[in-house]
XYZ file of C-alpha atoms in Angstrom:
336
model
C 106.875 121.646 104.052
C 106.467 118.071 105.267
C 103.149 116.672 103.705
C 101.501 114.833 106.862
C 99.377 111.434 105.664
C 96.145 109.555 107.237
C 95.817 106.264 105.984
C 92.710 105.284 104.864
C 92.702 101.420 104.836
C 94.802 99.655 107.052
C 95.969 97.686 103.755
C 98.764 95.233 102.570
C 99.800 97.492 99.599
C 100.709 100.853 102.688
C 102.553 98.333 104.176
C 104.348 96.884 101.501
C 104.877 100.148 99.463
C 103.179 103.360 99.972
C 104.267 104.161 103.676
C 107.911 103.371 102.916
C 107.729 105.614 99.235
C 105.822 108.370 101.385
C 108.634 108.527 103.940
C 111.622 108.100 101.262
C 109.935 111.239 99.640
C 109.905 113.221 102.761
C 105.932 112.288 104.170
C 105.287 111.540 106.850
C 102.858 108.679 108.151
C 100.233 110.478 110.905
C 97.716 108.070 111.384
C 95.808 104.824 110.237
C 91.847 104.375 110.072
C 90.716 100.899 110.242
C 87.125 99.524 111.263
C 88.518 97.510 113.999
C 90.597 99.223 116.618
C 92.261 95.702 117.339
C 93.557 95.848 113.967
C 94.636 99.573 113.623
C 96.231 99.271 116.959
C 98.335 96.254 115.536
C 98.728 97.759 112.300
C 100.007 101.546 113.426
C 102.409 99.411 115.653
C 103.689 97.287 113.175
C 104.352 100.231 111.280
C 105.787 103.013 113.009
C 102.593 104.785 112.863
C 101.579 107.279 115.765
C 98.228 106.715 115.920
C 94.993 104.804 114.757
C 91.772 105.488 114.648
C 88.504 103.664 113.916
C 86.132 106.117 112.253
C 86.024 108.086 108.761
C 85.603 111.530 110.554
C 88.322 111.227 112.978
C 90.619 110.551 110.380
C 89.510 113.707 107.715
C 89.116 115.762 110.434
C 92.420 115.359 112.022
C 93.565 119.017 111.617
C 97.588 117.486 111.981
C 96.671 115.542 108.477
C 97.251 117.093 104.973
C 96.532 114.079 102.524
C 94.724 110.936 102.638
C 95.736 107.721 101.126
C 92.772 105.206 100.354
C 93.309 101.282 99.921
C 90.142 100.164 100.975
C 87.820 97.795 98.972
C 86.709 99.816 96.037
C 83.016 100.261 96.974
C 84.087 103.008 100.004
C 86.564 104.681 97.240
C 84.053 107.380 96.826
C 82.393 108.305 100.159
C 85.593 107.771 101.572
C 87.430 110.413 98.800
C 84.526 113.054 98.965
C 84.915 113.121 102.999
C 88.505 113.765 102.761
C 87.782 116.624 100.125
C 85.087 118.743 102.088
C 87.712 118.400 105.270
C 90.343 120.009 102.750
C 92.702 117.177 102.243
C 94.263 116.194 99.030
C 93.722 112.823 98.078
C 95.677 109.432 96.901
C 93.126 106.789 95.651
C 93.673 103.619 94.965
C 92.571 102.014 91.458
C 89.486 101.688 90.227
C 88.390 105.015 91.698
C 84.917 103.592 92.163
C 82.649 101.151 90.646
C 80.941 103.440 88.640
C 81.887 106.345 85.922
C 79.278 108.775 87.664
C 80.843 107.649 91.162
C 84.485 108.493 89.676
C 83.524 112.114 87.957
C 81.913 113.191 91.180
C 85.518 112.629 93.321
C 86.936 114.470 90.275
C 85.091 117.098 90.301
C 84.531 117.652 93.799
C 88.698 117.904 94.419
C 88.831 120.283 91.448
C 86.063 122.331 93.198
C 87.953 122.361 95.988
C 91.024 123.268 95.080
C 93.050 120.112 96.071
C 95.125 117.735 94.259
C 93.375 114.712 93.689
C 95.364 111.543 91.991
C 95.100 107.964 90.961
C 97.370 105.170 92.066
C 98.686 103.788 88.889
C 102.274 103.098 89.675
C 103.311 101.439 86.190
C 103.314 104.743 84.186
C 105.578 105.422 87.298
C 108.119 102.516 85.208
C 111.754 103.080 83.937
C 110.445 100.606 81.196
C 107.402 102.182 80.575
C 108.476 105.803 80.048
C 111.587 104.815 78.062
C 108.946 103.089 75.655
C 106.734 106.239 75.385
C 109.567 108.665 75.205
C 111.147 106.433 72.035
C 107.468 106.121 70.171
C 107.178 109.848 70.901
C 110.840 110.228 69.086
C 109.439 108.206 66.341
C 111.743 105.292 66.978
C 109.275 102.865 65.884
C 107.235 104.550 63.065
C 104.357 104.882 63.288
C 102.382 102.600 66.111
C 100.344 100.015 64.468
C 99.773 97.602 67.309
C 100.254 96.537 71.052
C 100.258 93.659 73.274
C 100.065 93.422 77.319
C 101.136 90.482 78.872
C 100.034 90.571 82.486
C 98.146 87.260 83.962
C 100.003 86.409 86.677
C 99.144 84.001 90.240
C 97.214 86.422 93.026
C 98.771 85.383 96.225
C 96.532 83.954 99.186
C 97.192 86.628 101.271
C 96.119 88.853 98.448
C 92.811 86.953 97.217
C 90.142 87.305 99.478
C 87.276 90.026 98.323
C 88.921 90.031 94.971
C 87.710 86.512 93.687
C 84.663 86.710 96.271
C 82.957 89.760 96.635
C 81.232 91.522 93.212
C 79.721 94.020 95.224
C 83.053 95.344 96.271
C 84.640 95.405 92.481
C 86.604 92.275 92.530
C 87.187 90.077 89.603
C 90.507 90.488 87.296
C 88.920 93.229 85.582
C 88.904 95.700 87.981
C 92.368 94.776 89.437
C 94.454 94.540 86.234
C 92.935 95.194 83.462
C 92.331 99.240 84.518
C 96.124 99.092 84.859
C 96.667 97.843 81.272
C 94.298 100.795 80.301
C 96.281 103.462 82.325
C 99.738 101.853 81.320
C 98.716 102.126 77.194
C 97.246 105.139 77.350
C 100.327 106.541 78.538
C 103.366 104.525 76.519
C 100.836 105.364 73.249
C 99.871 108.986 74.410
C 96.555 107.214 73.215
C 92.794 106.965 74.343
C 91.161 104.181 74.051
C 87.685 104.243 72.222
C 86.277 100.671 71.709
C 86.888 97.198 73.921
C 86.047 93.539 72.809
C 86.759 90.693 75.180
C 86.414 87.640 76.693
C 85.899 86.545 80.253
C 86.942 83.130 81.811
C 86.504 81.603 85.610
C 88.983 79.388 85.868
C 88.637 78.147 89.367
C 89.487 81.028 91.689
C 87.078 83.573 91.179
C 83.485 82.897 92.892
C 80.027 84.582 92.545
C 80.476 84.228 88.996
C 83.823 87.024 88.969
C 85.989 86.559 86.219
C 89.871 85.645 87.289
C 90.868 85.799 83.419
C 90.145 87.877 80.512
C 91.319 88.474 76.779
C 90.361 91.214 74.916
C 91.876 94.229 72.693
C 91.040 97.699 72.609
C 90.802 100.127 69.693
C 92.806 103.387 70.428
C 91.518 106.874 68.344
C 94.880 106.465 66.336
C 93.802 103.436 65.010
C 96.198 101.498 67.287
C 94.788 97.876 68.415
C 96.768 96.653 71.683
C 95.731 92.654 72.547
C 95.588 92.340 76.305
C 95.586 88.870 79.083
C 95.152 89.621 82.672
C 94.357 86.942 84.933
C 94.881 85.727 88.658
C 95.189 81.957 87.676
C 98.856 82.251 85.848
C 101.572 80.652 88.241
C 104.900 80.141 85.668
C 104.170 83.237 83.056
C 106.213 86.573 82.602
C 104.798 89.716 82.253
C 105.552 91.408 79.496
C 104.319 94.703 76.950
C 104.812 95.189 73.078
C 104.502 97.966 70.637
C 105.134 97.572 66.795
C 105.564 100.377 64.323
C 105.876 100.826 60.943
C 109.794 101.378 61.806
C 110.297 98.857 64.405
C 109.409 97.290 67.534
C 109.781 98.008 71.285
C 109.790 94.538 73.171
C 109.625 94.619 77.534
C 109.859 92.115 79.218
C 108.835 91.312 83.195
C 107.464 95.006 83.136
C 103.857 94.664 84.688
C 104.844 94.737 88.341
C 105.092 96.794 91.445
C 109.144 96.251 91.492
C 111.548 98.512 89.273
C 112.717 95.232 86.688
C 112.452 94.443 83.344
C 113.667 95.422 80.364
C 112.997 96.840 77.116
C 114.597 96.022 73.551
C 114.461 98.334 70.065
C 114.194 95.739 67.091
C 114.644 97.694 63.756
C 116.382 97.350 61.039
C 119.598 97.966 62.346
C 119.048 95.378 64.647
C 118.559 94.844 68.228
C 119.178 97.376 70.747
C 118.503 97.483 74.619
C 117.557 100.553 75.955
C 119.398 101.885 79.288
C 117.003 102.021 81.923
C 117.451 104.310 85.363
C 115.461 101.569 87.641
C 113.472 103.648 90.278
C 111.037 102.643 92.883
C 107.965 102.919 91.254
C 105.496 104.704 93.939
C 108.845 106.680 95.070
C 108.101 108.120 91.625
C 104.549 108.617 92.426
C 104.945 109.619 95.625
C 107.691 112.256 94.668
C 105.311 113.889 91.906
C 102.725 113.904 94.499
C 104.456 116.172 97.278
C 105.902 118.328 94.652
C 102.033 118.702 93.400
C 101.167 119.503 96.540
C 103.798 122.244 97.136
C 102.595 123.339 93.888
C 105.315 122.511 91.695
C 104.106 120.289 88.942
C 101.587 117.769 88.400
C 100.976 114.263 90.000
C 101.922 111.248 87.863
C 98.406 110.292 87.692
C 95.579 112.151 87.776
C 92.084 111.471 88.820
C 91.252 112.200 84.772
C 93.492 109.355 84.309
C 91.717 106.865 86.934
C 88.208 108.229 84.701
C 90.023 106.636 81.735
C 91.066 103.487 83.185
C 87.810 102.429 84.673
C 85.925 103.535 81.840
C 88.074 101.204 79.748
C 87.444 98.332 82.622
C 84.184 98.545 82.631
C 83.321 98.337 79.103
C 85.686 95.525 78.727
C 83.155 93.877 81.741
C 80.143 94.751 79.542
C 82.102 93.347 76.393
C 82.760 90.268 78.170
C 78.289 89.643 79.327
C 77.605 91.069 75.876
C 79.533 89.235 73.700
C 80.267 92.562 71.626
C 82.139 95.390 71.115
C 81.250 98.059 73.252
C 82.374 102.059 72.793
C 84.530 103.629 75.446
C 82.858 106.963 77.118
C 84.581 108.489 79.975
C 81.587 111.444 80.370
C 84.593 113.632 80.478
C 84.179 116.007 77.480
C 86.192 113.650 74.777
């Protein structure tokens, strides 16, 4: 069975990653909806796409489409998801899954009504790095986990900036971008929820309308766990990195947060140092492969829409932390 994919979002992240990860899994790329024809035309071209399309509708509707893949601005996440579910398709969404908790729990629940698999776009669990890290906490490597760090302010691109430092009605601001992907990526290295945030915002020049393009902050996990976190758009000459400390040791990666399969990740004990062998994989190949498997109905996807729940929840009461000045409890609304 070839799963057959409409693009919703005639976006730079399909072109630079999904459509090529969908293909190398065995996808294939249908159609592309964009609000003006001009640009889908260009776009499906540029791409090797068959067609393009201009409305919601024709896209769900297409009856030669079995999944949907949404990169729009985060605001149309959830009309755009729920469409695609009534017409039967299974869904890809991008991160956040909406602006709102209640917004997010309705997509989830609407796919699980309908019997179709519904995931979130977090490619980083999808990391050689990141699941050698959980699978040597899980093995007790380090002891037991006492603390984190994330590492991951880095320089947004001009071709990337646009509605994210500019447009609060359509979730921009660092927050929403990176910070949900710290939340997803420690939540899955820890096997850990989050249950309390604390942070501070800064607007260091890029970000207008009064949108954050920096914060700091550190969450409170149920274990006890605190993991210190720095996002931002504003950092040009930083690394990325993520740390976890035990009672036993220490798990050090470095250049980890990114969309490319890099990095590294050292064991610091007592014994020493020691680098753990990584099998480097493109990380929405990963995603994408779990995916069509799901699909077929063998297995589950990477990341589920449960998962996206957790993430935004996290991101958005790190945003009320940061107008608050307080800590502020984590509640998904999911039953936890």
């Amino acid at each position: 069975m070839t799963v057959r994919w409409g693009l919703i979002g005639a976006s730079t992240i399909a072109s630079e990653w999904v459509i090529d990860a969908i293909r190398a899994t065995g996808g294939e790329v249908v159609s592309v909806m964009s609000s003006s024809a001009e640009r889908g035309a260009a776009y499906a071209e540029e791409n090797r796409i068959p067609r393009s399309v201009t409305t919601l509708d024709a896209l769900v509707n297409d009856t030669e489409t079995d999944a949907v893949y949404i990169s729009t601005t985060n605001e149309l996440h959830r009309d755009q998801a729920i469409a695609a579910i009534k017409a039967g398709k299974h869904v890809l969404c991008e991160k956040p899954l909406a602006l709102s908790l209640e917004d997010a729990r309705a997509m989830v629940e609407a796919a699980r009504a309908a019997g179709v698999v519904f995931a979130t776009n977090h490619h980083l669990r999808n990391a050689a790095s990141h699941c050698a890290m959980r699978d040597a906490i899980a093995a007790g490597r380090i002891g037991k986990p006492l603390s984190a760090r994330v590492f991951h302010a880095v320089y947004l691109p001009p071709h990337l900036q646009g509605w994210r430092l500019d447009r609060p009605q359509a979730g921009g601001g660092v927050i929403l971008d990176i910070t949900v992907h710290d939340a997803d990526t420690l939540r899955f290295v820890l096997n850990d929820d989050p249950v309390e945030a604390v942070a501070f915002g800064q607007s260091g020049g890029m970000g207008k309308q009064g949108l954050e393009d920096a914060v700091m902050g550190v969450l409170r996990f149920k274990s006890g766990v605190l993991a210190q976190f720095h996002d931002g758009f504003t950092t040009q000459f930083a690394e990325t990195g993520f740390e976890v400390h035990g009672t036993e040791g220490s798990l050090i990666a470095c250049n980890v947060m990114t969309q490319k399969p890099v990095g590294s990740v050292i064991l610091r004990n007592a014994e020493g140092e020691q680098v753990l062998p990584l099998e480097q994989r493109n990380l929405y190949e990963t995603a994408l492969e779990a995916f069509h498997n799901a699909v077929k109905g063998k297995g589950a996807v990477s990341a589920s829409g449960e998962d996206g729940v957790w993430s935004l929840a996290t991101a958005l009461a790190v945003a009320q932390s940061v107008k608050s000045g307080s800590a502020v409890q984590i509640r998904t609304g999911l039953g936890e």
